[in-house]
PDB file of C-alpha atoms in Angstrom:
ATOM      1  CA  MET C 184       2.827 -17.172  15.022  1.00 82.00           C
ATOM      2  CA  LEU C 185       0.490 -16.005  12.259  1.00 92.00           C
ATOM      3  CA  SER C 186      -1.813 -18.615  10.798  1.00 91.00           C
ATOM      4  CA  PRO C 187      -2.496 -18.695   7.047  1.00 94.00           C
ATOM      5  CA  ILE C 188      -4.921 -16.114   5.697  1.00 96.00           C
ATOM      6  CA  PRO C 189      -8.061 -17.737   4.214  1.00 94.00           C
ATOM      7  CA  SER C 190      -7.530 -18.418   0.532  1.00 90.00           C
ATOM      8  CA  GLY C 191     -10.181 -16.044  -0.834  1.00 94.00           C
ATOM      9  CA  TRP C 192      -8.636 -13.113   1.018  1.00 98.00           C
ATOM     10  CA  LYS C 193      -5.018 -14.201   0.564  1.00 96.00           C
ATOM     11  CA  ARG C 194      -4.883 -13.188  -3.099  1.00 95.00           C
ATOM     12  CA  LEU C 195      -6.379  -9.775  -2.350  1.00 97.00           C
ATOM     13  CA  LEU C 196      -3.982  -9.063   0.507  1.00 97.00           C
ATOM     14  CA  LYS C 197      -0.793 -10.493  -0.968  1.00 95.00           C
ATOM     15  CA  THR C 198       0.868  -7.092  -1.527  1.00 93.00           C
ATOM     16  CA  GLU C 199       0.619  -6.347   2.176  1.00 95.00           C
ATOM     17  CA  THR C 200       1.323  -9.844   3.470  1.00 94.00           C
ATOM     18  CA  ASN C 201       4.443 -10.198   1.293  1.00 95.00           C
ATOM     19  CA  SER C 202       5.897  -6.981   2.716  1.00 96.00           C
ATOM     20  CA  ASP C 203       8.776  -6.538   5.135  1.00 97.00           C
ATOM     21  CA  ALA C 204       6.350  -4.836   7.528  1.00 96.00           C
ATOM     22  CA  TYR C 205       4.178  -7.954   7.702  1.00 97.00           C
ATOM     23  CA  ARG C 206       7.210 -10.149   8.335  1.00 97.00           C
ATOM     24  CA  ALA C 207       8.242  -7.750  11.114  1.00 97.00           C
ATOM     25  CA  LEU C 208       4.770  -8.076  12.636  1.00 98.00           C
ATOM     26  CA  ASP C 209       5.065 -11.864  12.581  1.00 97.00           C
ATOM     27  CA  THR C 210       8.521 -11.649  14.188  1.00 97.00           C
ATOM     28  CA  PHE C 211       7.154  -9.396  16.931  1.00 98.00           C
ATOM     29  CA  LEU C 212       4.354 -11.866  17.695  1.00 98.00           C
ATOM     30  CA  GLU C 213       6.805 -14.780  17.765  1.00 97.00           C
ATOM     31  CA  LYS C 214       8.922 -12.816  20.244  1.00 97.00           C
ATOM     32  CA  GLU C 215       5.906 -12.175  22.457  1.00 97.00           C
ATOM     33  CA  VAL C 216       5.227 -15.916  22.620  1.00 97.00           C
ATOM     34  CA  ALA C 217       8.900 -16.819  23.096  1.00 97.00           C
ATOM     35  CA  GLU C 218       9.087 -14.469  26.071  1.00 97.00           C
ATOM     36  CA  GLY C 219       6.167 -16.238  27.719  1.00 97.00           C
ATOM     37  CA  ARG C 220       3.433 -13.712  26.991  1.00 97.00           C
ATOM     38  CA  THR C 221      -0.054 -14.841  26.054  1.00 98.00           C
ATOM     39  CA  VAL C 222      -1.242 -13.469  22.713  1.00 98.00           C
ATOM     40  CA  LEU C 223      -4.988 -13.226  22.141  1.00 98.00           C
ATOM     41  CA  PRO C 224      -7.004 -14.446  20.405  1.00 98.00           C
ATOM     42  CA  PRO C 225      -5.502 -17.931  19.964  1.00 97.00           C
ATOM     43  CA  ARG C 226      -3.471 -18.347  16.784  1.00 96.00           C
ATOM     44  CA  GLN C 227      -6.215 -20.225  14.940  1.00 96.00           C
ATOM     45  CA  ASP C 228      -8.674 -17.365  15.544  1.00 98.00           C
ATOM     46  CA  VAL C 229      -6.538 -14.364  14.548  1.00 98.00           C
ATOM     47  CA  PHE C 230      -8.072 -14.331  11.038  1.00 98.00           C
ATOM     48  CA  ARG C 231     -11.435 -15.779  12.049  1.00 98.00           C
ATOM     49  CA  ALA C 232     -13.303 -12.708  10.761  1.00 98.00           C
ATOM     50  CA  LEU C 233     -11.893 -13.359   7.283  1.00 98.00           C
ATOM     51  CA  ARG C 234     -12.606 -17.070   7.488  1.00 98.00           C
ATOM     52  CA  VAL C 235     -16.251 -16.739   8.563  1.00 98.00           C
ATOM     53  CA  THR C 236     -17.004 -13.869   6.153  1.00 98.00           C
ATOM     54  CA  PRO C 237     -15.487 -14.502   2.700  1.00 98.00           C
ATOM     55  CA  TYR C 238     -14.791 -11.452   0.547  1.00 98.00           C
ATOM     56  CA  GLU C 239     -17.610 -12.267  -1.869  1.00 97.00           C
ATOM     57  CA  THR C 240     -20.203 -12.185   0.933  1.00 98.00           C
ATOM     58  CA  VAL C 241     -19.218  -8.887   2.603  1.00 98.00           C
ATOM     59  CA  ARG C 242     -22.159  -6.470   2.815  1.00 98.00           C
ATOM     60  CA  VAL C 243     -21.360  -4.716   6.091  1.00 98.00           C
ATOM     61  CA  VAL C 244     -18.065  -3.898   7.810  1.00 98.00           C
ATOM     62  CA  LEU C 245     -18.218  -3.432  11.582  1.00 98.00           C
ATOM     63  CA  LEU C 246     -14.952  -2.118  12.986  1.00 95.00           C
ATOM     64  CA  GLY C 247     -13.699  -2.467  16.550  1.00 91.00           C
ATOM     65  CA  GLN C 248     -10.336  -1.539  18.125  1.00 90.00           C
ATOM     66  CA  ASP C 249      -8.389  -4.493  19.512  1.00 91.00           C
ATOM     67  CA  PRO C 250      -9.496  -7.886  20.851  1.00 96.00           C
ATOM     68  CA  TYR C 251     -10.695  -8.462  24.403  1.00 96.00           C
ATOM     69  CA  HIS C 252      -7.559  -8.884  26.494  1.00 97.00           C
ATOM     70  CA  THR C 253      -9.035 -11.276  29.074  1.00 96.00           C
ATOM     71  CA  PRO C 254      -8.112 -14.885  28.205  1.00 96.00           C
ATOM     72  CA  GLY C 255     -11.026 -17.001  27.014  1.00 96.00           C
ATOM     73  CA  MET C 256     -13.090 -14.133  25.616  1.00 96.00           C
ATOM     74  CA  ALA C 257     -11.722 -13.041  22.214  1.00 97.00           C
ATOM     75  CA  HIS C 258     -12.278 -15.351  19.236  1.00 97.00           C
ATOM     76  CA  GLY C 259     -11.447 -13.122  16.289  1.00 98.00           C
ATOM     77  CA  LEU C 260     -14.698 -11.203  15.742  1.00 98.00           C
ATOM     78  CA  CYS C 261     -14.938  -7.639  17.029  1.00 97.00           C
ATOM     79  CA  PHE C 262     -17.216  -7.147  20.054  1.00 97.00           C
ATOM     80  CA  SER C 263     -18.035 -10.871  20.046  1.00 98.00           C
ATOM     81  CA  VAL C 264     -17.138 -13.355  22.788  1.00 98.00           C
ATOM     82  CA  ARG C 265     -17.264 -17.127  22.980  1.00 95.00           C
ATOM     83  CA  PRO C 266     -20.787 -18.460  23.689  1.00 94.00           C
ATOM     84  CA  HIS C 267     -19.992 -19.574  27.260  1.00 95.00           C
ATOM     85  CA  VAL C 268     -18.610 -16.205  28.446  1.00 96.00           C
ATOM     86  CA  ARG C 269     -20.629 -14.698  31.304  1.00 95.00           C
ATOM     87  CA  PRO C 270     -21.299 -11.922  31.917  1.00 95.00           C
ATOM     88  CA  VAL C 271     -21.438 -10.346  28.475  1.00 96.00           C
ATOM     89  CA  PRO C 272     -18.912  -7.457  28.272  1.00 96.00           C
ATOM     90  CA  PRO C 273     -20.299  -3.978  29.025  1.00 97.00           C
ATOM     91  CA  SER C 274     -19.852  -2.626  25.480  1.00 97.00           C
ATOM     92  CA  LEU C 275     -21.760  -5.565  24.043  1.00 98.00           C
ATOM     93  CA  ARG C 276     -24.517  -5.167  26.616  1.00 98.00           C
ATOM     94  CA  ASN C 277     -24.902  -1.614  25.322  1.00 98.00           C
ATOM     95  CA  VAL C 278     -25.026  -2.897  21.736  1.00 98.00           C
ATOM     96  CA  TYR C 279     -27.819  -5.273  22.749  1.00 98.00           C
ATOM     97  CA  ARG C 280     -29.721  -2.447  24.443  1.00 98.00           C
ATOM     98  CA  GLU C 281     -29.567  -0.342  21.275  1.00 98.00           C
ATOM     99  CA  LEU C 282     -30.614  -3.356  19.168  1.00 98.00           C
ATOM    100  CA  ARG C 283     -33.655  -3.828  21.370  1.00 98.00           C
ATOM    101  CA  ASP C 284     -34.614  -0.174  21.240  1.00 98.00           C
ATOM    102  CA  ASP C 285     -33.868   0.222  17.518  1.00 98.00           C
ATOM    103  CA  VAL C 286     -35.157  -2.938  15.854  1.00 98.00           C
ATOM    104  CA  GLY C 287     -36.889  -4.807  18.679  1.00 98.00           C
ATOM    105  CA  CYS C 288     -34.383  -7.628  19.163  1.00 98.00           C
ATOM    106  CA  ARG C 289     -34.707  -9.750  22.275  1.00 98.00           C
ATOM    107  CA  ILE C 290     -31.554  -9.583  24.409  1.00 97.00           C
ATOM    108  CA  PRO C 291     -29.897 -13.037  24.132  1.00 97.00           C
ATOM    109  CA  ASN C 292     -28.183 -15.018  26.883  1.00 97.00           C
ATOM    110  CA  ASN C 293     -24.759 -14.953  25.192  1.00 97.00           C
ATOM    111  CA  GLY C 294     -22.356 -12.668  23.347  1.00 98.00           C
ATOM    112  CA  CYS C 295     -21.386 -14.746  20.309  1.00 98.00           C
ATOM    113  CA  LEU C 296     -22.031 -12.600  17.221  1.00 98.00           C
ATOM    114  CA  GLU C 297     -21.003 -15.199  14.656  1.00 98.00           C
ATOM    115  CA  PRO C 298     -24.543 -15.318  13.146  1.00 98.00           C
ATOM    116  CA  TRP C 299     -23.952 -11.743  11.930  1.00 98.00           C
ATOM    117  CA  ALA C 300     -20.612 -12.687  10.392  1.00 98.00           C
ATOM    118  CA  ARG C 301     -22.220 -15.555   8.487  1.00 98.00           C
ATOM    119  CA  GLN C 302     -24.660 -13.087   6.908  1.00 98.00           C
ATOM    120  CA  GLY C 303     -21.879 -10.952   5.457  1.00 98.00           C
ATOM    121  CA  VAL C 304     -20.985  -8.666   8.368  1.00 98.00           C
ATOM    122  CA  LEU C 305     -17.181  -8.474   8.387  1.00 98.00           C
ATOM    123  CA  MET C 306     -16.439  -8.086  12.093  1.00 98.00           C
ATOM    124  CA  LEU C 307     -12.970  -6.637  12.047  1.00 97.00           C
ATOM    125  CA  ASN C 308     -10.732  -5.060  14.670  1.00 95.00           C
ATOM    126  CA  THR C 309      -8.234  -2.339  13.755  1.00 94.00           C
ATOM    127  CA  VAL C 310      -5.571  -4.446  15.514  1.00 96.00           C
ATOM    128  CA  LEU C 311      -6.049  -8.221  15.374  1.00 98.00           C
ATOM    129  CA  THR C 312      -4.024  -9.338  18.407  1.00 98.00           C
ATOM    130  CA  VAL C 313      -3.352  -8.167  21.947  1.00 98.00           C
ATOM    131  CA  ARG C 314      -1.213  -9.238  24.893  1.00 98.00           C
ATOM    132  CA  ALA C 315      -3.279 -10.770  27.683  1.00 98.00           C
ATOM    133  CA  HIS C 316      -4.348  -8.223  30.312  1.00 98.00           C
ATOM    134  CA  ALA C 317      -2.779  -5.321  28.363  1.00 98.00           C
ATOM    135  CA  ALA C 318      -5.238  -3.351  26.229  1.00 95.00           C
ATOM    136  CA  ASN C 319      -3.798  -1.758  23.074  1.00 95.00           C
ATOM    137  CA  SER C 320      -0.466  -3.533  23.641  1.00 98.00           C
ATOM    138  CA  HIS C 321      -0.126  -4.498  19.943  1.00 98.00           C
ATOM    139  CA  ARG C 322      -1.178  -1.125  18.611  1.00 96.00           C
ATOM    140  CA  GLY C 323       1.369   0.378  16.208  1.00 96.00           C
ATOM    141  CA  ARG C 324       3.071  -2.962  15.507  1.00 97.00           C
ATOM    142  CA  GLY C 325       1.859  -3.339  11.934  1.00 96.00           C
ATOM    143  CA  TRP C 326      -1.729  -4.523  12.092  1.00 97.00           C
ATOM    144  CA  GLU C 327      -3.081  -1.129  11.055  1.00 96.00           C
ATOM    145  CA  ALA C 328      -1.526  -1.484   7.582  1.00 96.00           C
ATOM    146  CA  VAL C 329      -3.168  -4.894   7.188  1.00 97.00           C
ATOM    147  CA  THR C 330      -6.608  -3.678   8.181  1.00 97.00           C
ATOM    148  CA  ASP C 331      -6.180  -0.580   5.990  1.00 97.00           C
ATOM    149  CA  ARG C 332      -5.588  -2.928   3.073  1.00 97.00           C
ATOM    150  CA  ILE C 333      -8.693  -4.940   3.957  1.00 98.00           C
ATOM    151  CA  PHE C 334     -10.688  -1.701   3.887  1.00 97.00           C
ATOM    152  CA  GLU C 335      -9.206  -0.825   0.496  1.00 97.00           C
ATOM    153  CA  VAL C 336     -10.119  -4.144  -1.122  1.00 98.00           C
ATOM    154  CA  VAL C 337     -13.638  -4.016   0.315  1.00 98.00           C
ATOM    155  CA  ASN C 338     -13.947  -0.427  -0.900  1.00 98.00           C
ATOM    156  CA  ALA C 339     -13.187  -1.799  -4.399  1.00 98.00           C
ATOM    157  CA  LYS C 340     -16.295  -4.019  -4.386  1.00 98.00           C
ATOM    158  CA  PRO C 341     -18.742  -2.907  -7.101  1.00 97.00           C
ATOM    159  CA  THR C 342     -21.792  -3.548  -4.914  1.00 97.00           C
ATOM    160  CA  ARG C 343     -22.791  -1.508  -1.889  1.00 98.00           C
ATOM    161  CA  VAL C 344     -21.070  -2.123   1.429  1.00 98.00           C
ATOM    162  CA  VAL C 345     -22.169  -0.395   4.632  1.00 98.00           C
ATOM    163  CA  PHE C 346     -19.187   0.626   6.771  1.00 98.00           C
ATOM    164  CA  VAL C 347     -20.052   0.998  10.458  1.00 98.00           C
ATOM    165  CA  LEU C 348     -17.538   3.067  12.413  1.00 96.00           C
ATOM    166  CA  TRP C 349     -18.050   3.246  16.173  1.00 93.00           C
ATOM    167  CA  GLY C 350     -15.755   5.629  18.020  1.00 91.00           C
ATOM    168  CA  GLY C 351     -12.727   7.737  17.178  1.00 90.00           C
ATOM    169  CA  GLU C 352     -10.308   4.959  16.240  1.00 88.00           C
ATOM    170  CA  ALA C 353     -12.754   3.432  13.777  1.00 91.00           C
ATOM    171  CA  LYS C 354     -13.547   6.805  12.231  1.00 93.00           C
ATOM    172  CA  LYS C 355      -9.886   7.172  11.237  1.00 93.00           C
ATOM    173  CA  LYS C 356     -10.548   4.585   8.511  1.00 95.00           C
ATOM    174  CA  GLN C 357     -13.227   6.709   6.852  1.00 96.00           C
ATOM    175  CA  SER C 358     -10.762   8.273   4.415  1.00 97.00           C
ATOM    176  CA  LEU C 359     -10.254   4.797   2.880  1.00 97.00           C
ATOM    177  CA  ILE C 360     -13.917   4.600   1.836  1.00 98.00           C
ATOM    178  CA  THR C 361     -13.989   6.441  -1.474  1.00 98.00           C
ATOM    179  CA  ASN C 362     -16.492   4.716  -3.757  1.00 97.00           C
ATOM    180  CA  ALA C 363     -19.824   6.486  -4.016  1.00 97.00           C
ATOM    181  CA  GLN C 364     -21.987   3.360  -3.846  1.00 98.00           C
ATOM    182  CA  HIS C 365     -20.918   2.642  -0.268  1.00 98.00           C
ATOM    183  CA  VAL C 366     -22.527   4.028   2.878  1.00 98.00           C
ATOM    184  CA  VAL C 367     -20.748   5.099   6.070  1.00 98.00           C
ATOM    185  CA  ILE C 368     -22.560   5.054   9.406  1.00 97.00           C
ATOM    186  CA  ALA C 369     -20.430   6.657  12.103  1.00 96.00           C
ATOM    187  CA  CYS C 370     -21.400   7.218  15.714  1.00 95.00           C
ATOM    188  CA  ALA C 371     -20.070   7.014  19.263  1.00 95.00           C
ATOM    189  CA  HIS C 372     -18.509   3.821  20.612  1.00 94.00           C
ATOM    190  CA  PRO C 373     -20.803   1.598  22.741  1.00 97.00           C
ATOM    191  CA  SER C 374     -18.275   1.604  25.580  1.00 95.00           C
ATOM    192  CA  PRO C 375     -19.762   2.676  28.937  1.00 96.00           C
ATOM    193  CA  LEU C 376     -17.566   5.783  28.617  1.00 94.00           C
ATOM    194  CA  SER C 377     -19.438   6.999  25.527  1.00 95.00           C
ATOM    195  CA  ALA C 378     -22.646   4.945  25.504  1.00 95.00           C
ATOM    196  CA  ARG C 379     -24.785   7.996  26.273  1.00 96.00           C
ATOM    197  CA  LYS C 380     -23.989   9.231  22.756  1.00 96.00           C
ATOM    198  CA  PHE C 381     -24.309   5.731  21.245  1.00 97.00           C
ATOM    199  CA  PHE C 382     -27.825   5.140  22.539  1.00 98.00           C
ATOM    200  CA  GLY C 383     -30.418   6.391  20.092  1.00 97.00           C
ATOM    201  CA  SER C 384     -28.072   6.210  17.094  1.00 97.00           C
ATOM    202  CA  ARG C 385     -30.408   3.690  15.418  1.00 98.00           C
ATOM    203  CA  CYS C 386     -27.443   2.381  13.480  1.00 97.00           C
ATOM    204  CA  PHE C 387     -28.925  -1.099  12.947  1.00 98.00           C
ATOM    205  CA  SER C 388     -32.076   0.110  11.227  1.00 98.00           C
ATOM    206  CA  GLN C 389     -29.895   2.506   9.216  1.00 98.00           C
ATOM    207  CA  ILE C 390     -27.728  -0.409   8.050  1.00 98.00           C
ATOM    208  CA  ASN C 391     -30.728  -2.398   6.900  1.00 98.00           C
ATOM    209  CA  TRP C 392     -32.232   0.628   5.160  1.00 98.00           C
ATOM    210  CA  ALA C 393     -28.974   1.167   3.255  1.00 98.00           C
ATOM    211  CA  LEU C 394     -28.870  -2.497   2.228  1.00 98.00           C
ATOM    212  CA  THR C 395     -32.470  -2.724   1.069  1.00 98.00           C
ATOM    213  CA  GLU C 396     -32.141   0.562  -0.835  1.00 98.00           C
ATOM    214  CA  ALA C 397     -29.448  -1.203  -2.897  1.00 98.00           C
ATOM    215  CA  ASP C 398     -31.638  -4.314  -3.354  1.00 98.00           C
ATOM    216  CA  LEU C 399     -29.561  -6.291  -0.852  1.00 97.00           C
ATOM    217  CA  ALA C 400     -31.057  -8.462   1.866  1.00 97.00           C
ATOM    218  CA  PRO C 401     -31.198  -6.900   5.332  1.00 98.00           C
ATOM    219  CA  ILE C 402     -29.322  -8.392   8.272  1.00 98.00           C
ATOM    220  CA  ASP C 403     -31.256 -10.499  10.779  1.00 98.00           C
ATOM    221  CA  TRP C 404     -29.817  -8.959  13.950  1.00 98.00           C
ATOM    222  CA  GLN C 405     -31.391 -11.400  16.404  1.00 98.00           C
ATOM    223  CA  ILE C 406     -28.713 -13.481  18.139  1.00 98.00           C
ATOM    224  CA  PRO C 407     -30.142 -16.860  19.221  1.00 97.00           C
ATOM    225  CA  ASP C 408     -29.746 -18.088  22.768  1.00 96.00           C
ATOM    226  CA  ALA C 409     -26.880 -20.514  23.291  1.00 90.00           C
TER     227      ALA C 409
END
């Protein structure tokens, strides 16, 4: 089931991906498919976040929970959907509202966040797959160890990385961020259930401030219309 990990990341993650736990994860996913269940995102997009954002380019880590479980939406980048998906999911609409209020971005007509990923924003989920129509269905199956390891290797970067943790699940990774040059921005999740606390967080201007303070280029947050 699992597609190859992009070469630049493969070397860094080999301890985890050569483990029995990783093989058990792959076996579980194969079983899901063999039993006729739809696994999302499609196989070729499971490691899309790593493919679009090579290790050397990572300046920001944005962490979600698990992929969208409606077929046709998830494409391997947290919070992002394919360009044709309408309407934009509620959590992402709340992200766009905060972007507008924080840094003045125009709200685009689509939810594809790949332009952020290509600027060095690693758009990772805690769990990288999900069964269609069953949120959190692949939680506890082994992905958490993989994404912990990704956090550890990014934490080892000598240059500043801004880790953005939205919501309780994401905040559990904070203990993995130990190097003093990094910055953690933690706030409520943009889900409609907690958006009241997310609005006004000004996390996007905070990210850019942290980057420019370290002589790194800020992120252009404006998503173009599709």
